[in-house]
GROMACS .gro file of N, CA and C in nm:
model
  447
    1UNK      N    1  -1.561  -1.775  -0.669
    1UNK     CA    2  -1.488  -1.659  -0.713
    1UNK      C    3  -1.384  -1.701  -0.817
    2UNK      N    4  -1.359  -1.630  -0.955
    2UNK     CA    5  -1.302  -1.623  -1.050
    2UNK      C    6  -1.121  -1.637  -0.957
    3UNK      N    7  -1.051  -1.722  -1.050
    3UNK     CA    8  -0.907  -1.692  -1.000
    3UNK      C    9  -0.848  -1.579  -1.061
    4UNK      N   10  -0.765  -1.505  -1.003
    4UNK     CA   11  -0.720  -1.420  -1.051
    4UNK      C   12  -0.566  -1.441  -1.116
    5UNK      N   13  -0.538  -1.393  -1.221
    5UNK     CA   14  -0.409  -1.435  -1.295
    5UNK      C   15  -0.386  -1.295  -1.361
    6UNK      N   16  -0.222  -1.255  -1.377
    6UNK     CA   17  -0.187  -1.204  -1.449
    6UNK      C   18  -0.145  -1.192  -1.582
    7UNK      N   19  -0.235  -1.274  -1.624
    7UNK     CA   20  -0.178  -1.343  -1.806
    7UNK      C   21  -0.206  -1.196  -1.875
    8UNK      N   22  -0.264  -1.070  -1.839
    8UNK     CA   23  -0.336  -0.990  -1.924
    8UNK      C   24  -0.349  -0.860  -1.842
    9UNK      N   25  -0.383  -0.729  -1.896
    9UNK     CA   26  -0.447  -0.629  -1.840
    9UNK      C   27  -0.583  -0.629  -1.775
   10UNK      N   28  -0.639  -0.746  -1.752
   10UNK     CA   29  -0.770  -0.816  -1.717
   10UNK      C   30  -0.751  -0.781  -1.592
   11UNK      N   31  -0.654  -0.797  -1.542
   11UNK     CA   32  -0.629  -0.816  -1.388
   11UNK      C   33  -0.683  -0.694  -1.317
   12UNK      N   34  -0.600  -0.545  -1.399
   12UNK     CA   35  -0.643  -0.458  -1.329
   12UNK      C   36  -0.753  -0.393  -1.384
   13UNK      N   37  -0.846  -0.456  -1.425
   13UNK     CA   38  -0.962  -0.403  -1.492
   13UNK      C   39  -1.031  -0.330  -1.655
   14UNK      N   40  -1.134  -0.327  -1.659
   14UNK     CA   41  -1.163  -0.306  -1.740
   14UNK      C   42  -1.134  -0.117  -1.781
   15UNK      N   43  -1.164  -0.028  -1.677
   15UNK     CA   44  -1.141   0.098  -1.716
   15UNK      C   45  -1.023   0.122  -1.730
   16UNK      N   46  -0.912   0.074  -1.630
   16UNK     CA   47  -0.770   0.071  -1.698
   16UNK      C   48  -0.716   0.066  -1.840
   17UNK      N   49  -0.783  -0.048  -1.847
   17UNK     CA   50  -0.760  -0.102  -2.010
   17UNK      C   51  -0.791   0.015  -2.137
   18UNK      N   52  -0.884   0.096  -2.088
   18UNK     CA   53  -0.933   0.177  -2.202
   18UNK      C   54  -0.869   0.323  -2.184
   19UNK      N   55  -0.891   0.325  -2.060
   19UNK     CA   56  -0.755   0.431  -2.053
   19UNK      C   57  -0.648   0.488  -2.073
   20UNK      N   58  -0.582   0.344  -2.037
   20UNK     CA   59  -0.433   0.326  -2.115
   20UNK      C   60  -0.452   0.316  -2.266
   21UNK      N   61  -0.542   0.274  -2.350
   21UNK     CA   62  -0.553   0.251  -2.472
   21UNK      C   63  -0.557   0.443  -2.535
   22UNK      N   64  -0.635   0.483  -2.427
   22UNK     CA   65  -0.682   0.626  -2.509
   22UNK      C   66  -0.557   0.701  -2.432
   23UNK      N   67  -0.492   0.658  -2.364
   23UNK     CA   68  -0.330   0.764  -2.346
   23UNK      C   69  -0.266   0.726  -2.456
   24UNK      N   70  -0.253   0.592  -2.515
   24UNK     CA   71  -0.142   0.543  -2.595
   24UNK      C   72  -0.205   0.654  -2.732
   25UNK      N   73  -0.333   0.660  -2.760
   25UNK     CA   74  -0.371   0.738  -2.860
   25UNK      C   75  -0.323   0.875  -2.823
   26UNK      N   76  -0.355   0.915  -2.713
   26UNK     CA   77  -0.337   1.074  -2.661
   26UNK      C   78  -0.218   1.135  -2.680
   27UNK      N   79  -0.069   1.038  -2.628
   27UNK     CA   80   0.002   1.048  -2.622
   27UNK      C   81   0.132   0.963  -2.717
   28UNK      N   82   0.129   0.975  -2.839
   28UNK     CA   83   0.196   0.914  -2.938
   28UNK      C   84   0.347   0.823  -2.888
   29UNK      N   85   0.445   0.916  -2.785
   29UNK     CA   86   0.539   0.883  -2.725
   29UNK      C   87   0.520   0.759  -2.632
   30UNK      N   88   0.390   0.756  -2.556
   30UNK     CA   89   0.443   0.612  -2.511
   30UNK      C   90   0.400   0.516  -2.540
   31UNK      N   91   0.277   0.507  -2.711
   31UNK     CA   92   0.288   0.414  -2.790
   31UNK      C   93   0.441   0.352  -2.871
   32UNK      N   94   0.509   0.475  -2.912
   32UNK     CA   95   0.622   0.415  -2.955
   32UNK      C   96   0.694   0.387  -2.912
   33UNK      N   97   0.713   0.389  -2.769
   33UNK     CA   98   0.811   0.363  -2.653
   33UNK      C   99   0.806   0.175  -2.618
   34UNK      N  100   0.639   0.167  -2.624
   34UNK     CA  101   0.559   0.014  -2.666
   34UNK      C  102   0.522  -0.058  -2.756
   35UNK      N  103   0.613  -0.016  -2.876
   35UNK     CA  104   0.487  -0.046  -2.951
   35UNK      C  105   0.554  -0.226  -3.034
   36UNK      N  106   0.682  -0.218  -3.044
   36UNK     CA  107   0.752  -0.351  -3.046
   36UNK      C  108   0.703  -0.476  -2.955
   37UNK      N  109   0.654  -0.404  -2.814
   37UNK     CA  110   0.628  -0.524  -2.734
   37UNK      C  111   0.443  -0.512  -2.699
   38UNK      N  112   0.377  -0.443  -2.717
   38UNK     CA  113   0.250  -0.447  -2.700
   38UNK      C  114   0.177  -0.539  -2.784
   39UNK      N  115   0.066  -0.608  -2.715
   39UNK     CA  116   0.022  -0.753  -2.821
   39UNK      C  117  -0.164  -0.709  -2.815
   40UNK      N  118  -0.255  -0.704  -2.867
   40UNK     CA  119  -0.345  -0.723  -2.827
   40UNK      C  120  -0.425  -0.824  -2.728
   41UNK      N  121  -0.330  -0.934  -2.709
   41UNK     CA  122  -0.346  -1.034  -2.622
   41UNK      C  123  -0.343  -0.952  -2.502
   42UNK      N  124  -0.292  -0.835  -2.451
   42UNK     CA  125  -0.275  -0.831  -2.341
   42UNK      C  126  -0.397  -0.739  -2.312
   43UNK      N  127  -0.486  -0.736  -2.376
   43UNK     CA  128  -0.617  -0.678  -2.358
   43UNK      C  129  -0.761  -0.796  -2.329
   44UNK      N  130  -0.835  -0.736  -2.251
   44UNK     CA  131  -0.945  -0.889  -2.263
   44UNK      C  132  -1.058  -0.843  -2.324
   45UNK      N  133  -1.070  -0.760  -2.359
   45UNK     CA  134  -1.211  -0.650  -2.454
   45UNK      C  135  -1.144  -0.677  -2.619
   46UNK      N  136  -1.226  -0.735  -2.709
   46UNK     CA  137  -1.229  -0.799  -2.825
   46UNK      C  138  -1.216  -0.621  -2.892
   47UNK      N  139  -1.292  -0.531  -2.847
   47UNK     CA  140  -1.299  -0.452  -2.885
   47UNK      C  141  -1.138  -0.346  -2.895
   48UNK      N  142  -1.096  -0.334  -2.761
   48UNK     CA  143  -0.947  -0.281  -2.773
   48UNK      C  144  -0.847  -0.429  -2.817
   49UNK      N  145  -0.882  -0.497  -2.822
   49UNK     CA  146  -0.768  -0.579  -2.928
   49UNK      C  147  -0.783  -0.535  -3.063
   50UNK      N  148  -0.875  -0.506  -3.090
   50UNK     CA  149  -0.931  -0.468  -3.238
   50UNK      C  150  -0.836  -0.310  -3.290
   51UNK      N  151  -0.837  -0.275  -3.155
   51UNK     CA  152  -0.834  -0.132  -3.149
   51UNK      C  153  -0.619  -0.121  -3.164
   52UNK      N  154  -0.600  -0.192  -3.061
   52UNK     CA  155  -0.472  -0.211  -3.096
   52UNK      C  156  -0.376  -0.317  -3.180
   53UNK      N  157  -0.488  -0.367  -3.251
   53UNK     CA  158  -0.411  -0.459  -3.369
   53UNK      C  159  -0.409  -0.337  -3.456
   54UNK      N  160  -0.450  -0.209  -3.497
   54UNK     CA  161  -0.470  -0.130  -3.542
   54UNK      C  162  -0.401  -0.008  -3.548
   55UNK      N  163  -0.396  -0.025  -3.429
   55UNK     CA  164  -0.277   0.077  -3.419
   55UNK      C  165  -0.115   0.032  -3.448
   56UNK      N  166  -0.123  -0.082  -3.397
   56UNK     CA  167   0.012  -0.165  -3.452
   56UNK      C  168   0.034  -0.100  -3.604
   57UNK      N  169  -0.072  -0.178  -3.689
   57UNK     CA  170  -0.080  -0.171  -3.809
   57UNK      C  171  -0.029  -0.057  -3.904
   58UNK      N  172  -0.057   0.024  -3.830
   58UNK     CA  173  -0.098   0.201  -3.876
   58UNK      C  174   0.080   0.211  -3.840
   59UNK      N  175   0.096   0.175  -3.720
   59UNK     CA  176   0.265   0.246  -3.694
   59UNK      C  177   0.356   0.130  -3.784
   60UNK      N  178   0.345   0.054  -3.851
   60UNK     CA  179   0.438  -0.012  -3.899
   60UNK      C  180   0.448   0.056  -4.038
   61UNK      N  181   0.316   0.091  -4.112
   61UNK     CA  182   0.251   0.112  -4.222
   61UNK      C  183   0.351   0.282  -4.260
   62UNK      N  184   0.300   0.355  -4.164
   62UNK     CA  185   0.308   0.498  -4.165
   62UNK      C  186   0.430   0.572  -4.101
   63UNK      N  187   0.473   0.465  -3.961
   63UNK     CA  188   0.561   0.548  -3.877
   63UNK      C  189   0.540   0.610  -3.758
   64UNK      N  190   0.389   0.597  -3.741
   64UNK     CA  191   0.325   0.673  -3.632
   64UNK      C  192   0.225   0.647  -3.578
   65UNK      N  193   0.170   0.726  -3.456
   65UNK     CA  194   0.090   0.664  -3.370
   65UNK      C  195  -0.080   0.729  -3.489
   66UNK      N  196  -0.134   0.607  -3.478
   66UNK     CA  197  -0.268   0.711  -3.518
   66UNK      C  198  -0.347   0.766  -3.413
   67UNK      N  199  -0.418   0.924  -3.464
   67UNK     CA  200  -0.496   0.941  -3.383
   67UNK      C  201  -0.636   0.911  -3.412
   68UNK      N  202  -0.740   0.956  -3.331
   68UNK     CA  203  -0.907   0.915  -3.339
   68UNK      C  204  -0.939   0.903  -3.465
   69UNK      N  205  -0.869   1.049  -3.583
   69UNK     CA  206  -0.986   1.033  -3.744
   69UNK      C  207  -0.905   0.882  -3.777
   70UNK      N  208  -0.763   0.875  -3.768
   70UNK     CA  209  -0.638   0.758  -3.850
   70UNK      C  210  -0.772   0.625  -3.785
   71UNK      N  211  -0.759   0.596  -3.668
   71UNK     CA  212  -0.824   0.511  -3.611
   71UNK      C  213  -0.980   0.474  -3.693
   72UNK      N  214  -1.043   0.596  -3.688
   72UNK     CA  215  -1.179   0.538  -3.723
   72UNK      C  216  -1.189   0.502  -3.904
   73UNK      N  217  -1.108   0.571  -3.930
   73UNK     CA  218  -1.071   0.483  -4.123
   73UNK      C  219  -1.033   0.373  -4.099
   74UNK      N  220  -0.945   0.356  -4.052
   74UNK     CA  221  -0.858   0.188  -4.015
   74UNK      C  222  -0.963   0.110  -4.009
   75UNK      N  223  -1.046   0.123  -3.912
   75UNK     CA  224  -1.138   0.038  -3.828
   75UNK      C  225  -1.201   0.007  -3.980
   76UNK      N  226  -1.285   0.088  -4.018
   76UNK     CA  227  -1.344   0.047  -4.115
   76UNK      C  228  -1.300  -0.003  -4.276
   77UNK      N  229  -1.184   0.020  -4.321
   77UNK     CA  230  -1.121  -0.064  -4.371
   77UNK      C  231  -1.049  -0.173  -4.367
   78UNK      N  232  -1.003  -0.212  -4.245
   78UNK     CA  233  -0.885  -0.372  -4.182
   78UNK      C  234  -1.013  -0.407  -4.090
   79UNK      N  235  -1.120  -0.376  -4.093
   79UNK     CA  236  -1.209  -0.508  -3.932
   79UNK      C  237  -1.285  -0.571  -4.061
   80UNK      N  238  -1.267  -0.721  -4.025
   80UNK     CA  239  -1.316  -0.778  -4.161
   80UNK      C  240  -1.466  -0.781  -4.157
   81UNK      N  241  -1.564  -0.819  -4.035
   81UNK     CA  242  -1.699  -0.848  -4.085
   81UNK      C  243  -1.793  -0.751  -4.002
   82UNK      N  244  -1.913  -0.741  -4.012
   82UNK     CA  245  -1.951  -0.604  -3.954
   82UNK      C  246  -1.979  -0.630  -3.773
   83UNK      N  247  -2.000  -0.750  -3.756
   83UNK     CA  248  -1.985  -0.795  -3.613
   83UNK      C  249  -1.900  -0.735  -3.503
   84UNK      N  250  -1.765  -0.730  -3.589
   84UNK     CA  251  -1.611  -0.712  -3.550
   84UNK      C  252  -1.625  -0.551  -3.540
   85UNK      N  253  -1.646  -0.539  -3.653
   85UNK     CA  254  -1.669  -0.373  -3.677
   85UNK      C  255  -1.785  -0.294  -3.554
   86UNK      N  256  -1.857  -0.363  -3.501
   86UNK     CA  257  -1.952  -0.317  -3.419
   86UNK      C  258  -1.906  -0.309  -3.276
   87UNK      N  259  -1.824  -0.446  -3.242
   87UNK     CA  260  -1.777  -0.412  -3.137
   87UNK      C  261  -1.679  -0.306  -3.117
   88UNK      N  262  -1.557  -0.336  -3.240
   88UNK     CA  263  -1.420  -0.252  -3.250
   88UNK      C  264  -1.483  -0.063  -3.209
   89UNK      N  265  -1.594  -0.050  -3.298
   89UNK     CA  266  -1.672   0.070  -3.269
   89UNK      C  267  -1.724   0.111  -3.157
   90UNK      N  268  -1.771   0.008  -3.025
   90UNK     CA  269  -1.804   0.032  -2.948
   90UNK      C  270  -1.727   0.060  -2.856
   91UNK      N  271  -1.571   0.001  -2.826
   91UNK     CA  272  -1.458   0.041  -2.760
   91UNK      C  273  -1.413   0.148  -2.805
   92UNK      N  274  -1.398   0.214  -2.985
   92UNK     CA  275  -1.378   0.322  -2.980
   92UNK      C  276  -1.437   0.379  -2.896
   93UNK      N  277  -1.578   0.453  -2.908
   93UNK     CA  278  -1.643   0.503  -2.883
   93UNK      C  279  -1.583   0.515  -2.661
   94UNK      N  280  -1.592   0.442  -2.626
   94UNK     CA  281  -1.556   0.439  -2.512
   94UNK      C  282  -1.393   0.524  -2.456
   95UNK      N  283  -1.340   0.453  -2.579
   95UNK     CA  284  -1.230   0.524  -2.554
   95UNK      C  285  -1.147   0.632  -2.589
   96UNK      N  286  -1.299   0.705  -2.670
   96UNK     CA  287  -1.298   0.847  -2.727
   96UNK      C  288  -1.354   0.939  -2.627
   97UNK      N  289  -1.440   0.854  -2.513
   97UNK     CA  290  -1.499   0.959  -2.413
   97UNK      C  291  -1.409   1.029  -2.356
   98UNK      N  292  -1.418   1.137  -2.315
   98UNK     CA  293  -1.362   1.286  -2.216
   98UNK      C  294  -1.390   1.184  -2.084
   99UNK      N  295  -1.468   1.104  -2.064
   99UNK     CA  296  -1.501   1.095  -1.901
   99UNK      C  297  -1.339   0.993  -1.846
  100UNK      N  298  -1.290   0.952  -1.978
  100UNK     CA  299  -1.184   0.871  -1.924
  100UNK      C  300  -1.016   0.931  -1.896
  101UNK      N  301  -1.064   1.055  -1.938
  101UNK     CA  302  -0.951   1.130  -1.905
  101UNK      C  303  -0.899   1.158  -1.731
  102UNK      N  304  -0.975   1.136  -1.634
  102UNK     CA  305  -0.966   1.149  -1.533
  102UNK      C  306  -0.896   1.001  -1.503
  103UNK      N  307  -0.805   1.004  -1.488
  103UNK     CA  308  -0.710   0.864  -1.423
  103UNK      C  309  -0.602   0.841  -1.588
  104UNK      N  310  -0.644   0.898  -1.648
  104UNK     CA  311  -0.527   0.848  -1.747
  104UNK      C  312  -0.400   0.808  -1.760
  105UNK      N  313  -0.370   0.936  -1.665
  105UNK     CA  314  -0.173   0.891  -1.671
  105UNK      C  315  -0.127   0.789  -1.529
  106UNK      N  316  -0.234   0.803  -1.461
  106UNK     CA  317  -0.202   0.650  -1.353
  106UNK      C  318  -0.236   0.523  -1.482
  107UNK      N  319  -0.336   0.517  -1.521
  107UNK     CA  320  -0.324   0.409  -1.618
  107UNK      C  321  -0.233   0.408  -1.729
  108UNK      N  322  -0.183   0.489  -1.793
  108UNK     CA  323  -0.087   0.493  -1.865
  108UNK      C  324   0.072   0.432  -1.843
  109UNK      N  325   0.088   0.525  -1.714
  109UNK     CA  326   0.219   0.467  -1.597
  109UNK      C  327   0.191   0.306  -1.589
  110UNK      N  328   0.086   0.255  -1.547
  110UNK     CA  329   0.022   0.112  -1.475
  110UNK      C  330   0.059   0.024  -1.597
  111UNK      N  331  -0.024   0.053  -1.736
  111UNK     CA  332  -0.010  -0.018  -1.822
  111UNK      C  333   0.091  -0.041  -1.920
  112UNK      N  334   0.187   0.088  -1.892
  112UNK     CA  335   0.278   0.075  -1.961
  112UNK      C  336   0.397   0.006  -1.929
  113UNK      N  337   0.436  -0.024  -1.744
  113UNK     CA  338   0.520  -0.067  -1.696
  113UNK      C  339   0.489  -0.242  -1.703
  114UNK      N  340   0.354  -0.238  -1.682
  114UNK     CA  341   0.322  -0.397  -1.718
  114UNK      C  342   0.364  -0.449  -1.851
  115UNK      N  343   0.337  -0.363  -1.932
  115UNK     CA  344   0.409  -0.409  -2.074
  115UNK      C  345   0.567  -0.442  -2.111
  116UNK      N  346   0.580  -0.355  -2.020
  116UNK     CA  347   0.771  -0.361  -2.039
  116UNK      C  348   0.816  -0.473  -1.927
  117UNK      N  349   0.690  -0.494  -1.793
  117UNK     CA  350   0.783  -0.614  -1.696
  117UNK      C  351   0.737  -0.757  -1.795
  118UNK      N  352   0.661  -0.774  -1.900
  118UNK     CA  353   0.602  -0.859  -2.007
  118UNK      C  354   0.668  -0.918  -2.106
  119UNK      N  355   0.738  -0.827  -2.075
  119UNK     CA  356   0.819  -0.818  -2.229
  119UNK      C  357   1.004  -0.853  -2.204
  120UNK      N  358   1.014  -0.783  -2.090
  120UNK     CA  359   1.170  -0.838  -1.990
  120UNK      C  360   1.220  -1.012  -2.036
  121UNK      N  361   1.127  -1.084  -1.973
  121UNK     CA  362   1.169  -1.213  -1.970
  121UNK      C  363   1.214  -1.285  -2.090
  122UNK      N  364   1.127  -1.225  -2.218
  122UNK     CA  365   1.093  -1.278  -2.319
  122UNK      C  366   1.273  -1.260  -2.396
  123UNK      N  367   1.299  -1.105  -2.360
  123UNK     CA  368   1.438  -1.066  -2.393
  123UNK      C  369   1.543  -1.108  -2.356
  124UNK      N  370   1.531  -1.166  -2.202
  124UNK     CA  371   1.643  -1.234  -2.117
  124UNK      C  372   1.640  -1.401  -2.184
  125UNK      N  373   1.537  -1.469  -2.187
  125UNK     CA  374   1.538  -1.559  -2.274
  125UNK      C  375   1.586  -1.575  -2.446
  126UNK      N  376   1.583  -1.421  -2.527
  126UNK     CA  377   1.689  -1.433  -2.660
  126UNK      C  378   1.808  -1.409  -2.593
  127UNK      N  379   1.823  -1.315  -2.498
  127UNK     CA  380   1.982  -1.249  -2.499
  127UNK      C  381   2.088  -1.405  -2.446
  128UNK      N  382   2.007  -1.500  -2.388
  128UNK     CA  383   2.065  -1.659  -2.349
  128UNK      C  384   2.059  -1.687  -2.452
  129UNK      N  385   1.957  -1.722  -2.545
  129UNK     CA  386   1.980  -1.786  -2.618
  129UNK      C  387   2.115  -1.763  -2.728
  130UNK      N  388   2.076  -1.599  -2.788
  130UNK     CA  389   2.186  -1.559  -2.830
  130UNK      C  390   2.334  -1.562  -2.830
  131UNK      N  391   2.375  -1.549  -2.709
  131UNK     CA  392   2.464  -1.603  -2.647
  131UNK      C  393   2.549  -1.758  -2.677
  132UNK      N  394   2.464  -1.827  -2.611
  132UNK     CA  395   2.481  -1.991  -2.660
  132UNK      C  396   2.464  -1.975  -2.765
  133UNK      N  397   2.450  -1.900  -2.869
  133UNK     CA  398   2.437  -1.957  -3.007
  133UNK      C  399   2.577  -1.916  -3.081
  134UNK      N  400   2.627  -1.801  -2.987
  134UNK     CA  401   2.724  -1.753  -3.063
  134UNK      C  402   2.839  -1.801  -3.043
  135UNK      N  403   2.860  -1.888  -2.960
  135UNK     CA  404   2.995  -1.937  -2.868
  135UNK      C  405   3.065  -1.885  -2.779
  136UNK      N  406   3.010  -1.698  -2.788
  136UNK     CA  407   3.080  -1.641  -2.668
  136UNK      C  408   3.132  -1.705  -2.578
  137UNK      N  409   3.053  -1.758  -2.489
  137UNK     CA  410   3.065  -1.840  -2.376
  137UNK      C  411   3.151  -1.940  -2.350
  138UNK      N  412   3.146  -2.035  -2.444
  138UNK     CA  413   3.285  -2.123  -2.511
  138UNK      C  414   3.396  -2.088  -2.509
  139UNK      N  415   3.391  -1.947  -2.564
  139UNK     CA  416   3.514  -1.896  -2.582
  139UNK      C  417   3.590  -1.864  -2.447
  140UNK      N  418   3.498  -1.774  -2.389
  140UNK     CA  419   3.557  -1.739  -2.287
  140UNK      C  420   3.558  -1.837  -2.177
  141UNK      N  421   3.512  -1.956  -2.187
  141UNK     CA  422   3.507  -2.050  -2.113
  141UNK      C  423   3.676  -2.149  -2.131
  142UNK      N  424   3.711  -2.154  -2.240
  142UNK     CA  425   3.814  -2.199  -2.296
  142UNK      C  426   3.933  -2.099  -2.240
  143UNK      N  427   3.909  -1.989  -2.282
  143UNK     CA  428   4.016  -1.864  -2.237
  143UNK      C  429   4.029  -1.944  -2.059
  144UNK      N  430   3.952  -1.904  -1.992
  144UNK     CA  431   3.925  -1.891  -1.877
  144UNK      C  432   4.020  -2.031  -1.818
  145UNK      N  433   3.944  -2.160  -1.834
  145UNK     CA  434   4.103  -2.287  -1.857
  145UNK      C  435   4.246  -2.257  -1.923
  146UNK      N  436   4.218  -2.222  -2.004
  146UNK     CA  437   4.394  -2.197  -2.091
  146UNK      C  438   4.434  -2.082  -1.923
  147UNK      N  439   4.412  -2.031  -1.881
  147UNK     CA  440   4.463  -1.956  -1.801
  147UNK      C  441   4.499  -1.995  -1.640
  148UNK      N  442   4.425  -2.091  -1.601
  148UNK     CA  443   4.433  -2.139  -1.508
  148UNK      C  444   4.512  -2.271  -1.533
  149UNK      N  445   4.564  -2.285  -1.617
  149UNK     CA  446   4.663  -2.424  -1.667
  149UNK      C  447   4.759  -2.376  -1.612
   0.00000   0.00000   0.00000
């Protein structure tokens, strides 16, 4: 039996994954709510990495979330070889179905909180670093002796 790890949305499956991908389309707000910390890494389908390097793209580009037509131009202008393009098409396609609308906003909720507990550490690790970089700490470390002298 495969080990199981949380490096990814792998964990909780594959229909999750496309789900949450077609809420983030459905629902523009909680792409942009994610969209600083969402990576395609955190997908294991070549196809929704494709799908959300793309959407990245589109919201940096434009400002906004794309929907299905924004998506299927993208695809075919930014997927470089037709390989890429075949798969990227085939996750569309999946994650254009109506049948995945049934569980959406549990996957949406699921995938979106994973993104943000993903993304936590990474922030607590600048906001230290930051910190120590600025001398705050020094300072008030110094204050803190001068006072107890």
């Amino acid at each position: 039996m495969p080990k199981i790890t949380k490096k990814d949305l792998e964990y909780f499956g594959e229909g999750l994954q496309y789900r949450f991908v077609k809420s983030l389309i459905e629902d523009p707000t909680t792409f942009s709510e994610i969209e600083g910390y969402i990576s395609p890494d955190h997908f294991s389908d070549p196809g929704l990495q494709a799908i959300v390097k793309i959407m990245k793209s589109f919201y940096e580009e434009k400002g906004k979330t794309p929907g299905y037509r924004d998506l299927e131009y993208y695809l075919k202008e930014k997927v470089k070889t037709q390989d890429e393009l075949n798969v990227a098409y085939k996750a569309y396609s999946q994650v254009k179905n109506e049948e995945l609308l049934e569980g959406m906003g549990t996957a949406a909720e699921i995938g979106a909180n994973y993104i943000k507990r993903q993304e936590t550490p990474r922030q607590l690790e600048n906001a230290k670093e930051s910190i120590k970089n600025s001398g705050f700490a020094q300072e008030r470390l110094d204050r803190a002796k001068s006072i107890w002298r």
